Amino acid sequence: GYRDYRGVPVYGAWLWDGEHGLGLTSEIDVAEALATFSTVRLTAIGVLSITLFLSLGGALFILVTGERTNQALKKARDELEDRVDERTQDLKKATRQTELILENATDGILTIDDRQVVVGFNPACEEMWGYSADEFLGREITILIPEYARKDHLDNVHKFRDAQAEGIHMENRGLKLFGLTKNGVVFPTEVGISKNEIDGEVFYSAF
């Protein structure tokens, strides 16, 4: 380009026709010629700038939100761990208290599951029947009952299993049963039976 008589930058083009001795020339201002290009360039720059701004803003938002979420999750996890630890300690304490009660009870207290397998056998039971808890846990309770009385025992268990009530209170020690010691000695006893359900499993305690 060059400057015209006005001193304004222009683009020019000319053509000489030698046959006729004529020349044609045309000029256009540089600003006018590049107007469309400038518009397109500015638009592209604007779009790119906005896109970059939104991308950076979105990334920053995600980082901030993610950090807050992580902090919230960490706090919730810590609180849950504290609650679990607290409940675990409470459970251990309650379990130990129950163990102490069973260990120091003067009455024999044994617990069986719905398959008639002994799952609880306190020291008083050890003294009554002559078996240690270690050697008897996991065995069927019928071993502790004389053969002739086993049918009555099973009838009583089935009655309690099918009853709507949860069980008989400890003061209702009206069931007369017979026990069979490890040495084969038969002895009479009067017991109460309670029925409990834990996590869908039925247990019976005799005392």
JSON list of C-alpha atoms in Angstrom, two decimals:
[
{"chain": "A", "resi": 1, "resn": "GLY", "atom": "CA", "xyz": [0.00, 0.00, 0.00]},
{"chain": "A", "resi": 2, "resn": "TYR", "atom": "CA", "xyz": [0.92, 3.67, -0.19]},
{"chain": "A", "resi": 3, "resn": "ARG", "atom": "CA", "xyz": [-0.50, 7.03, 0.74]},
{"chain": "A", "resi": 4, "resn": "ASP", "atom": "CA", "xyz": [-2.77, 8.87, -1.63]},
{"chain": "A", "resi": 5, "resn": "TYR", "atom": "CA", "xyz": [-3.10, 12.61, -2.09]},
{"chain": "A", "resi": 6, "resn": "ARG", "atom": "CA", "xyz": [-4.89, 12.81, 1.25]},
{"chain": "A", "resi": 7, "resn": "GLY", "atom": "CA", "xyz": [-2.01, 11.17, 3.02]},
{"chain": "A", "resi": 8, "resn": "VAL", "atom": "CA", "xyz": [-4.24, 8.21, 3.88]},
{"chain": "A", "resi": 9, "resn": "PRO", "atom": "CA", "xyz": [-2.82, 4.67, 3.46]},
{"chain": "A", "resi": 10, "resn": "VAL", "atom": "CA", "xyz": [-4.49, 2.95, 0.53]},
{"chain": "A", "resi": 11, "resn": "TYR", "atom": "CA", "xyz": [-4.18, -0.18, -1.57]},
{"chain": "A", "resi": 12, "resn": "GLY", "atom": "CA", "xyz": [-4.05, 0.44, -5.30]},
{"chain": "A", "resi": 13, "resn": "ALA", "atom": "CA", "xyz": [-4.18, -1.60, -8.50]},
{"chain": "A", "resi": 14, "resn": "TRP", "atom": "CA", "xyz": [-3.70, -0.46, -12.07]},
{"chain": "A", "resi": 15, "resn": "LEU", "atom": "CA", "xyz": [-3.80, -1.83, -15.56]},
{"chain": "A", "resi": 16, "resn": "TRP", "atom": "CA", "xyz": [-2.30, -0.32, -18.76]},
{"chain": "A", "resi": 17, "resn": "ASP", "atom": "CA", "xyz": [-3.85, -1.05, -22.14]},
{"chain": "A", "resi": 18, "resn": "GLY", "atom": "CA", "xyz": [-1.05, -0.35, -24.61]},
{"chain": "A", "resi": 19, "resn": "GLU", "atom": "CA", "xyz": [-3.25, -0.94, -27.65]},
{"chain": "A", "resi": 20, "resn": "HIS", "atom": "CA", "xyz": [-5.54, 1.87, -26.79]},
{"chain": "A", "resi": 21, "resn": "GLY", "atom": "CA", "xyz": [-3.07, 3.90, -24.79]},
{"chain": "A", "resi": 22, "resn": "LEU", "atom": "CA", "xyz": [-5.34, 3.83, -21.74]},
{"chain": "A", "resi": 23, "resn": "GLY", "atom": "CA", "xyz": [-4.66, 2.99, -18.12]},
{"chain": "A", "resi": 24, "resn": "LEU", "atom": "CA", "xyz": [-7.09, 1.97, -15.37]},
{"chain": "A", "resi": 25, "resn": "THR", "atom": "CA", "xyz": [-6.40, 2.41, -11.69]},
{"chain": "A", "resi": 26, "resn": "SER", "atom": "CA", "xyz": [-8.34, 1.69, -8.51]},
{"chain": "A", "resi": 27, "resn": "GLU", "atom": "CA", "xyz": [-7.70, 2.56, -4.92]},
{"chain": "A", "resi": 28, "resn": "ILE", "atom": "CA", "xyz": [-9.28, 1.58, -1.57]},
{"chain": "A", "resi": 29, "resn": "ASP", "atom": "CA", "xyz": [-8.46, 2.75, 1.90]},
{"chain": "A", "resi": 30, "resn": "VAL", "atom": "CA", "xyz": [-6.46, 0.22, 3.90]},
{"chain": "A", "resi": 31, "resn": "ALA", "atom": "CA", "xyz": [-8.88, 0.58, 6.82]},
{"chain": "A", "resi": 32, "resn": "GLU", "atom": "CA", "xyz": [-11.84, -0.17, 4.56]},
{"chain": "A", "resi": 33, "resn": "ALA", "atom": "CA", "xyz": [-10.11, -3.10, 2.85]},
{"chain": "A", "resi": 34, "resn": "LEU", "atom": "CA", "xyz": [-9.21, -4.71, 6.19]},
{"chain": "A", "resi": 35, "resn": "ALA", "atom": "CA", "xyz": [-12.47, -3.90, 7.98]},
{"chain": "A", "resi": 36, "resn": "THR", "atom": "CA", "xyz": [-13.93, -7.42, 7.61]},
{"chain": "A", "resi": 37, "resn": "PHE", "atom": "CA", "xyz": [-10.64, -9.04, 8.57]},
{"chain": "A", "resi": 38, "resn": "SER", "atom": "CA", "xyz": [-10.33, -6.81, 11.62]},
{"chain": "A", "resi": 39, "resn": "THR", "atom": "CA", "xyz": [-13.87, -7.62, 12.67]},
{"chain": "A", "resi": 40, "resn": "VAL", "atom": "CA", "xyz": [-13.30, -11.35, 12.31]},
{"chain": "A", "resi": 41, "resn": "ARG", "atom": "CA", "xyz": [-9.99, -11.15, 14.16]},
{"chain": "A", "resi": 42, "resn": "LEU", "atom": "CA", "xyz": [-11.45, -9.15, 17.04]},
{"chain": "A", "resi": 43, "resn": "THR", "atom": "CA", "xyz": [-14.40, -11.52, 17.26]},
{"chain": "A", "resi": 44, "resn": "ALA", "atom": "CA", "xyz": [-12.10, -14.54, 17.34]},
{"chain": "A", "resi": 45, "resn": "ILE", "atom": "CA", "xyz": [-9.91, -12.94, 19.98]},
{"chain": "A", "resi": 46, "resn": "GLY", "atom": "CA", "xyz": [-12.99, -12.11, 22.04]},
{"chain": "A", "resi": 47, "resn": "VAL", "atom": "CA", "xyz": [-14.37, -15.63, 21.78]},
{"chain": "A", "resi": 48, "resn": "LEU", "atom": "CA", "xyz": [-11.01, -17.15, 22.69]},
{"chain": "A", "resi": 49, "resn": "SER", "atom": "CA", "xyz": [-10.65, -14.76, 25.62]},
{"chain": "A", "resi": 50, "resn": "ILE", "atom": "CA", "xyz": [-14.10, -15.58, 26.93]},
{"chain": "A", "resi": 51, "resn": "THR", "atom": "CA", "xyz": [-13.48, -19.31, 26.47]},
{"chain": "A", "resi": 52, "resn": "LEU", "atom": "CA", "xyz": [-10.16, -19.08, 28.29]},
{"chain": "A", "resi": 53, "resn": "PHE", "atom": "CA", "xyz": [-11.75, -17.07, 31.09]},
{"chain": "A", "resi": 54, "resn": "LEU", "atom": "CA", "xyz": [-14.60, -19.55, 31.49]},
{"chain": "A", "resi": 55, "resn": "SER", "atom": "CA", "xyz": [-12.19, -22.50, 31.40]},
{"chain": "A", "resi": 56, "resn": "LEU", "atom": "CA", "xyz": [-9.95, -20.98, 34.05]},
{"chain": "A", "resi": 57, "resn": "GLY", "atom": "CA", "xyz": [-12.97, -20.01, 36.13]},
{"chain": "A", "resi": 58, "resn": "GLY", "atom": "CA", "xyz": [-14.44, -23.50, 35.82]},
{"chain": "A", "resi": 59, "resn": "ALA", "atom": "CA", "xyz": [-11.15, -25.11, 36.77]},
{"chain": "A", "resi": 60, "resn": "LEU", "atom": "CA", "xyz": [-10.81, -22.81, 39.77]},
{"chain": "A", "resi": 61, "resn": "PHE", "atom": "CA", "xyz": [-14.41, -23.52, 40.82]},
{"chain": "A", "resi": 62, "resn": "ILE", "atom": "CA", "xyz": [-13.81, -27.26, 40.57]},
{"chain": "A", "resi": 63, "resn": "LEU", "atom": "CA", "xyz": [-10.64, -26.99, 42.63]},
{"chain": "A", "resi": 64, "resn": "VAL", "atom": "CA", "xyz": [-12.31, -24.92, 45.33]},
{"chain": "A", "resi": 65, "resn": "THR", "atom": "CA", "xyz": [-15.43, -27.08, 45.40]},
{"chain": "A", "resi": 66, "resn": "GLY", "atom": "CA", "xyz": [-13.36, -30.26, 45.37]},
{"chain": "A", "resi": 67, "resn": "GLU", "atom": "CA", "xyz": [-11.26, -29.06, 48.28]},
{"chain": "A", "resi": 68, "resn": "ARG", "atom": "CA", "xyz": [-14.35, -28.15, 50.27]},
{"chain": "A", "resi": 69, "resn": "THR", "atom": "CA", "xyz": [-15.89, -31.52, 49.45]},
{"chain": "A", "resi": 70, "resn": "ASN", "atom": "CA", "xyz": [-12.72, -33.31, 50.52]},
{"chain": "A", "resi": 71, "resn": "GLN", "atom": "CA", "xyz": [-12.69, -31.37, 53.79]},
{"chain": "A", "resi": 72, "resn": "ALA", "atom": "CA", "xyz": [-16.37, -32.18, 54.39]},
{"chain": "A", "resi": 73, "resn": "LEU", "atom": "CA", "xyz": [-15.80, -35.88, 53.63]},
{"chain": "A", "resi": 74, "resn": "LYS", "atom": "CA", "xyz": [-12.75, -35.98, 55.89]},
{"chain": "A", "resi": 75, "resn": "LYS", "atom": "CA", "xyz": [-14.71, -34.35, 58.70]},
{"chain": "A", "resi": 76, "resn": "ALA", "atom": "CA", "xyz": [-17.60, -36.78, 58.23]},
{"chain": "A", "resi": 77, "resn": "ARG", "atom": "CA", "xyz": [-15.17, -39.72, 58.18]},
{"chain": "A", "resi": 78, "resn": "ASP", "atom": "CA", "xyz": [-13.45, -38.54, 61.34]},
{"chain": "A", "resi": 79, "resn": "GLU", "atom": "CA", "xyz": [-16.80, -38.10, 63.09]},
{"chain": "A", "resi": 80, "resn": "LEU", "atom": "CA", "xyz": [-17.91, -41.56, 61.96]},
{"chain": "A", "resi": 81, "resn": "GLU", "atom": "CA", "xyz": [-14.67, -43.10, 63.21]},
{"chain": "A", "resi": 82, "resn": "ASP", "atom": "CA", "xyz": [-15.14, -41.36, 66.55]},
{"chain": "A", "resi": 83, "resn": "ARG", "atom": "CA", "xyz": [-18.69, -42.68, 66.81]},
{"chain": "A", "resi": 84, "resn": "VAL", "atom": "CA", "xyz": [-17.60, -46.19, 65.85]},
{"chain": "A", "resi": 85, "resn": "ASP", "atom": "CA", "xyz": [-14.82, -46.08, 68.45]},
{"chain": "A", "resi": 86, "resn": "GLU", "atom": "CA", "xyz": [-17.27, -44.83, 71.06]},
{"chain": "A", "resi": 87, "resn": "ARG", "atom": "CA", "xyz": [-19.85, -47.49, 70.24]},
{"chain": "A", "resi": 88, "resn": "THR", "atom": "CA", "xyz": [-17.12, -50.15, 70.19]},
{"chain": "A", "resi": 89, "resn": "GLN", "atom": "CA", "xyz": [-15.97, -49.14, 73.64]},
{"chain": "A", "resi": 90, "resn": "ASP", "atom": "CA", "xyz": [-19.58, -49.14, 74.88]},
{"chain": "A", "resi": 91, "resn": "LEU", "atom": "CA", "xyz": [-20.10, -52.59, 73.38]},
{"chain": "A", "resi": 92, "resn": "LYS", "atom": "CA", "xyz": [-16.90, -53.92, 74.95]},
{"chain": "A", "resi": 93, "resn": "LYS", "atom": "CA", "xyz": [-17.95, -52.48, 78.29]},
{"chain": "A", "resi": 94, "resn": "ALA", "atom": "CA", "xyz": [-21.44, -54.00, 78.05]},
{"chain": "A", "resi": 95, "resn": "THR", "atom": "CA", "xyz": [-19.99, -57.33, 76.93]},
{"chain": "A", "resi": 96, "resn": "ARG", "atom": "CA", "xyz": [-17.56, -57.37, 79.83]},
{"chain": "A", "resi": 97, "resn": "GLN", "atom": "CA", "xyz": [-20.34, -56.50, 82.28]},
{"chain": "A", "resi": 98, "resn": "THR", "atom": "CA", "xyz": [-22.44, -59.37, 80.91]},
{"chain": "A", "resi": 99, "resn": "GLU", "atom": "CA", "xyz": [-19.47, -61.71, 81.19]},
{"chain": "A", "resi": 100, "resn": "LEU", "atom": "CA", "xyz": [-18.91, -60.68, 84.81]},
{"chain": "A", "resi": 101, "resn": "ILE", "atom": "CA", "xyz": [-22.58, -61.28, 85.61]},
{"chain": "A", "resi": 102, "resn": "LEU", "atom": "CA", "xyz": [-22.47, -64.75, 84.05]},
{"chain": "A", "resi": 103, "resn": "GLU", "atom": "CA", "xyz": [-19.15, -65.60, 85.66]},
{"chain": "A", "resi": 104, "resn": "ASN", "atom": "CA", "xyz": [-20.28, -64.60, 89.14]},
{"chain": "A", "resi": 105, "resn": "ALA", "atom": "CA", "xyz": [-23.87, -65.85, 88.97]},
{"chain": "A", "resi": 106, "resn": "THR", "atom": "CA", "xyz": [-24.64, -68.51, 91.57]},
{"chain": "A", "resi": 107, "resn": "ASP", "atom": "CA", "xyz": [-27.21, -70.07, 89.25]},
{"chain": "A", "resi": 108, "resn": "GLY", "atom": "CA", "xyz": [-26.30, -72.02, 86.18]},
{"chain": "A", "resi": 109, "resn": "ILE", "atom": "CA", "xyz": [-27.04, -70.03, 83.02]},
{"chain": "A", "resi": 110, "resn": "LEU", "atom": "CA", "xyz": [-26.70, -71.66, 79.63]},
{"chain": "A", "resi": 111, "resn": "THR", "atom": "CA", "xyz": [-27.74, -70.46, 76.18]},
{"chain": "A", "resi": 112, "resn": "ILE", "atom": "CA", "xyz": [-28.57, -72.50, 73.08]},
{"chain": "A", "resi": 113, "resn": "ASP", "atom": "CA", "xyz": [-29.38, -71.53, 69.53]},
{"chain": "A", "resi": 114, "resn": "ASP", "atom": "CA", "xyz": [-32.35, -72.78, 67.50]},
{"chain": "A", "resi": 115, "resn": "ARG", "atom": "CA", "xyz": [-30.41, -75.92, 66.56]},
{"chain": "A", "resi": 116, "resn": "GLN", "atom": "CA", "xyz": [-30.08, -76.90, 70.24]},
{"chain": "A", "resi": 117, "resn": "VAL", "atom": "CA", "xyz": [-26.34, -76.13, 70.18]},
{"chain": "A", "resi": 118, "resn": "VAL", "atom": "CA", "xyz": [-24.89, -74.67, 73.38]},
{"chain": "A", "resi": 119, "resn": "VAL", "atom": "CA", "xyz": [-23.38, -71.20, 72.82]},
{"chain": "A", "resi": 120, "resn": "GLY", "atom": "CA", "xyz": [-23.19, -70.07, 76.45]},
{"chain": "A", "resi": 121, "resn": "PHE", "atom": "CA", "xyz": [-22.10, -72.04, 79.54]},
{"chain": "A", "resi": 122, "resn": "ASN", "atom": "CA", "xyz": [-21.25, -70.14, 82.73]},
{"chain": "A", "resi": 123, "resn": "PRO", "atom": "CA", "xyz": [-19.03, -71.36, 85.63]},
{"chain": "A", "resi": 124, "resn": "ALA", "atom": "CA", "xyz": [-22.07, -72.39, 87.69]},
{"chain": "A", "resi": 125, "resn": "CYS", "atom": "CA", "xyz": [-23.06, -74.71, 84.82]},
{"chain": "A", "resi": 126, "resn": "GLU", "atom": "CA", "xyz": [-19.56, -76.16, 84.83]},
{"chain": "A", "resi": 127, "resn": "GLU", "atom": "CA", "xyz": [-19.96, -76.97, 88.52]},
{"chain": "A", "resi": 128, "resn": "MET", "atom": "CA", "xyz": [-23.43, -78.46, 88.05]},
{"chain": "A", "resi": 129, "resn": "TRP", "atom": "CA", "xyz": [-22.69, -80.70, 85.06]},
{"chain": "A", "resi": 130, "resn": "GLY", "atom": "CA", "xyz": [-18.96, -81.30, 85.46]},
{"chain": "A", "resi": 131, "resn": "TYR", "atom": "CA", "xyz": [-18.08, -80.07, 81.96]},
{"chain": "A", "resi": 132, "resn": "SER", "atom": "CA", "xyz": [-15.82, -77.09, 81.27]},
{"chain": "A", "resi": 133, "resn": "ALA", "atom": "CA", "xyz": [-17.15, -74.41, 78.93]},
{"chain": "A", "resi": 134, "resn": "ASP", "atom": "CA", "xyz": [-14.29, -75.05, 76.50]},
{"chain": "A", "resi": 135, "resn": "GLU", "atom": "CA", "xyz": [-15.16, -78.72, 76.10]},
{"chain": "A", "resi": 136, "resn": "PHE", "atom": "CA", "xyz": [-18.93, -78.24, 75.91]},
{"chain": "A", "resi": 137, "resn": "LEU", "atom": "CA", "xyz": [-19.55, -75.11, 73.82]},
{"chain": "A", "resi": 138, "resn": "GLY", "atom": "CA", "xyz": [-20.70, -76.12, 70.35]},
{"chain": "A", "resi": 139, "resn": "ARG", "atom": "CA", "xyz": [-22.22, -79.41, 71.48]},
{"chain": "A", "resi": 140, "resn": "GLU", "atom": "CA", "xyz": [-25.94, -80.25, 71.63]},
{"chain": "A", "resi": 141, "resn": "ILE", "atom": "CA", "xyz": [-27.74, -79.58, 74.89]},
{"chain": "A", "resi": 142, "resn": "THR", "atom": "CA", "xyz": [-29.41, -83.01, 74.83]},
{"chain": "A", "resi": 143, "resn": "ILE", "atom": "CA", "xyz": [-26.14, -84.44, 76.20]},
{"chain": "A", "resi": 144, "resn": "LEU", "atom": "CA", "xyz": [-26.94, -82.67, 79.48]},
{"chain": "A", "resi": 145, "resn": "ILE", "atom": "CA", "xyz": [-30.38, -84.29, 79.74]},
{"chain": "A", "resi": 146, "resn": "PRO", "atom": "CA", "xyz": [-31.21, -87.94, 80.51]},
{"chain": "A", "resi": 147, "resn": "GLU", "atom": "CA", "xyz": [-32.37, -89.79, 77.43]},
{"chain": "A", "resi": 148, "resn": "TYR", "atom": "CA", "xyz": [-35.85, -90.43, 78.82]},
{"chain": "A", "resi": 149, "resn": "ALA", "atom": "CA", "xyz": [-36.37, -86.68, 79.41]},
{"chain": "A", "resi": 150, "resn": "ARG", "atom": "CA", "xyz": [-35.08, -85.41, 76.07]},
{"chain": "A", "resi": 151, "resn": "LYS", "atom": "CA", "xyz": [-38.46, -85.55, 74.34]},
{"chain": "A", "resi": 152, "resn": "ASP", "atom": "CA", "xyz": [-40.03, -83.35, 77.04]},
{"chain": "A", "resi": 153, "resn": "HIS", "atom": "CA", "xyz": [-37.14, -80.91, 76.64]},
{"chain": "A", "resi": 154, "resn": "LEU", "atom": "CA", "xyz": [-37.65, -80.64, 72.88]},
{"chain": "A", "resi": 155, "resn": "ASP", "atom": "CA", "xyz": [-41.38, -80.13, 73.40]},
{"chain": "A", "resi": 156, "resn": "ASN", "atom": "CA", "xyz": [-40.66, -77.26, 75.78]},
{"chain": "A", "resi": 157, "resn": "VAL", "atom": "CA", "xyz": [-38.23, -75.65, 73.35]},
{"chain": "A", "resi": 158, "resn": "HIS", "atom": "CA", "xyz": [-40.73, -75.90, 70.50]},
{"chain": "A", "resi": 159, "resn": "LYS", "atom": "CA", "xyz": [-43.42, -74.38, 72.72]},
{"chain": "A", "resi": 160, "resn": "PHE", "atom": "CA", "xyz": [-41.22, -71.40, 73.47]},
{"chain": "A", "resi": 161, "resn": "ARG", "atom": "CA", "xyz": [-40.15, -71.06, 69.88]},
{"chain": "A", "resi": 162, "resn": "ASP", "atom": "CA", "xyz": [-43.71, -70.86, 68.66]},
{"chain": "A", "resi": 163, "resn": "ALA", "atom": "CA", "xyz": [-45.00, -68.68, 71.49]},
{"chain": "A", "resi": 164, "resn": "GLN", "atom": "CA", "xyz": [-45.93, -65.07, 70.80]},
{"chain": "A", "resi": 165, "resn": "ALA", "atom": "CA", "xyz": [-44.45, -63.92, 74.09]},
{"chain": "A", "resi": 166, "resn": "GLU", "atom": "CA", "xyz": [-40.74, -63.24, 74.33]},
{"chain": "A", "resi": 167, "resn": "GLY", "atom": "CA", "xyz": [-40.27, -65.72, 77.19]},
{"chain": "A", "resi": 168, "resn": "ILE", "atom": "CA", "xyz": [-40.81, -66.53, 80.83]},
{"chain": "A", "resi": 169, "resn": "HIS", "atom": "CA", "xyz": [-39.57, -64.14, 83.49]},
{"chain": "A", "resi": 170, "resn": "MET", "atom": "CA", "xyz": [-36.85, -65.33, 85.83]},
{"chain": "A", "resi": 171, "resn": "GLU", "atom": "CA", "xyz": [-39.28, -65.53, 88.74]},
{"chain": "A", "resi": 172, "resn": "ASN", "atom": "CA", "xyz": [-41.39, -68.03, 86.80]},
{"chain": "A", "resi": 173, "resn": "ARG", "atom": "CA", "xyz": [-39.12, -70.95, 87.48]},
{"chain": "A", "resi": 174, "resn": "GLY", "atom": "CA", "xyz": [-41.88, -73.51, 87.03]},
{"chain": "A", "resi": 175, "resn": "LEU", "atom": "CA", "xyz": [-40.30, -75.90, 84.53]},
{"chain": "A", "resi": 176, "resn": "LYS", "atom": "CA", "xyz": [-39.15, -79.08, 86.21]},
{"chain": "A", "resi": 177, "resn": "LEU", "atom": "CA", "xyz": [-36.34, -80.76, 84.29]},
{"chain": "A", "resi": 178, "resn": "PHE", "atom": "CA", "xyz": [-33.64, -83.31, 84.90]},
{"chain": "A", "resi": 179, "resn": "GLY", "atom": "CA", "xyz": [-29.95, -82.90, 84.26]},
{"chain": "A", "resi": 180, "resn": "LEU", "atom": "CA", "xyz": [-27.29, -85.48, 83.46]},
{"chain": "A", "resi": 181, "resn": "THR", "atom": "CA", "xyz": [-23.77, -84.79, 84.70]},
{"chain": "A", "resi": 182, "resn": "LYS", "atom": "CA", "xyz": [-20.58, -85.76, 82.96]},
{"chain": "A", "resi": 183, "resn": "ASN", "atom": "CA", "xyz": [-20.26, -88.65, 85.40]},
{"chain": "A", "resi": 184, "resn": "GLY", "atom": "CA", "xyz": [-23.74, -89.95, 84.56]},
{"chain": "A", "resi": 185, "resn": "VAL", "atom": "CA", "xyz": [-25.52, -88.66, 87.66]},
{"chain": "A", "resi": 186, "resn": "VAL", "atom": "CA", "xyz": [-29.13, -87.57, 87.12]},
{"chain": "A", "resi": 187, "resn": "PHE", "atom": "CA", "xyz": [-30.35, -84.63, 89.21]},
{"chain": "A", "resi": 188, "resn": "PRO", "atom": "CA", "xyz": [-33.64, -82.69, 89.29]},
{"chain": "A", "resi": 189, "resn": "THR", "atom": "CA", "xyz": [-33.75, -78.97, 88.65]},
{"chain": "A", "resi": 190, "resn": "GLU", "atom": "CA", "xyz": [-36.26, -76.18, 88.20]},
{"chain": "A", "resi": 191, "resn": "VAL", "atom": "CA", "xyz": [-35.56, -73.61, 85.51]},
{"chain": "A", "resi": 192, "resn": "GLY", "atom": "CA", "xyz": [-36.88, -70.58, 83.73]},
{"chain": "A", "resi": 193, "resn": "ILE", "atom": "CA", "xyz": [-36.43, -70.12, 80.00]},
{"chain": "A", "resi": 194, "resn": "SER", "atom": "CA", "xyz": [-36.25, -66.90, 78.00]},
{"chain": "A", "resi": 195, "resn": "LYS", "atom": "CA", "xyz": [-36.37, -66.50, 74.25]},
{"chain": "A", "resi": 196, "resn": "ASN", "atom": "CA", "xyz": [-34.42, -63.78, 72.44]},
{"chain": "A", "resi": 197, "resn": "GLU", "atom": "CA", "xyz": [-33.78, -62.89, 68.82]},
{"chain": "A", "resi": 198, "resn": "ILE", "atom": "CA", "xyz": [-30.50, -61.30, 67.71]},
{"chain": "A", "resi": 199, "resn": "ASP", "atom": "CA", "xyz": [-29.89, -60.39, 64.07]},
{"chain": "A", "resi": 200, "resn": "GLY", "atom": "CA", "xyz": [-32.60, -62.80, 62.97]},
{"chain": "A", "resi": 201, "resn": "GLU", "atom": "CA", "xyz": [-31.26, -65.74, 65.04]},
{"chain": "A", "resi": 202, "resn": "VAL", "atom": "CA", "xyz": [-33.26, -67.20, 67.91]},
{"chain": "A", "resi": 203, "resn": "PHE", "atom": "CA", "xyz": [-31.57, -68.03, 71.21]},
{"chain": "A", "resi": 204, "resn": "TYR", "atom": "CA", "xyz": [-32.92, -69.64, 74.40]},
{"chain": "A", "resi": 205, "resn": "SER", "atom": "CA", "xyz": [-31.42, -69.06, 77.82]},
{"chain": "A", "resi": 206, "resn": "ALA", "atom": "CA", "xyz": [-32.09, -71.39, 80.74]},
{"chain": "A", "resi": 207, "resn": "PHE", "atom": "CA", "xyz": [-31.37, -70.39, 84.33]}
]
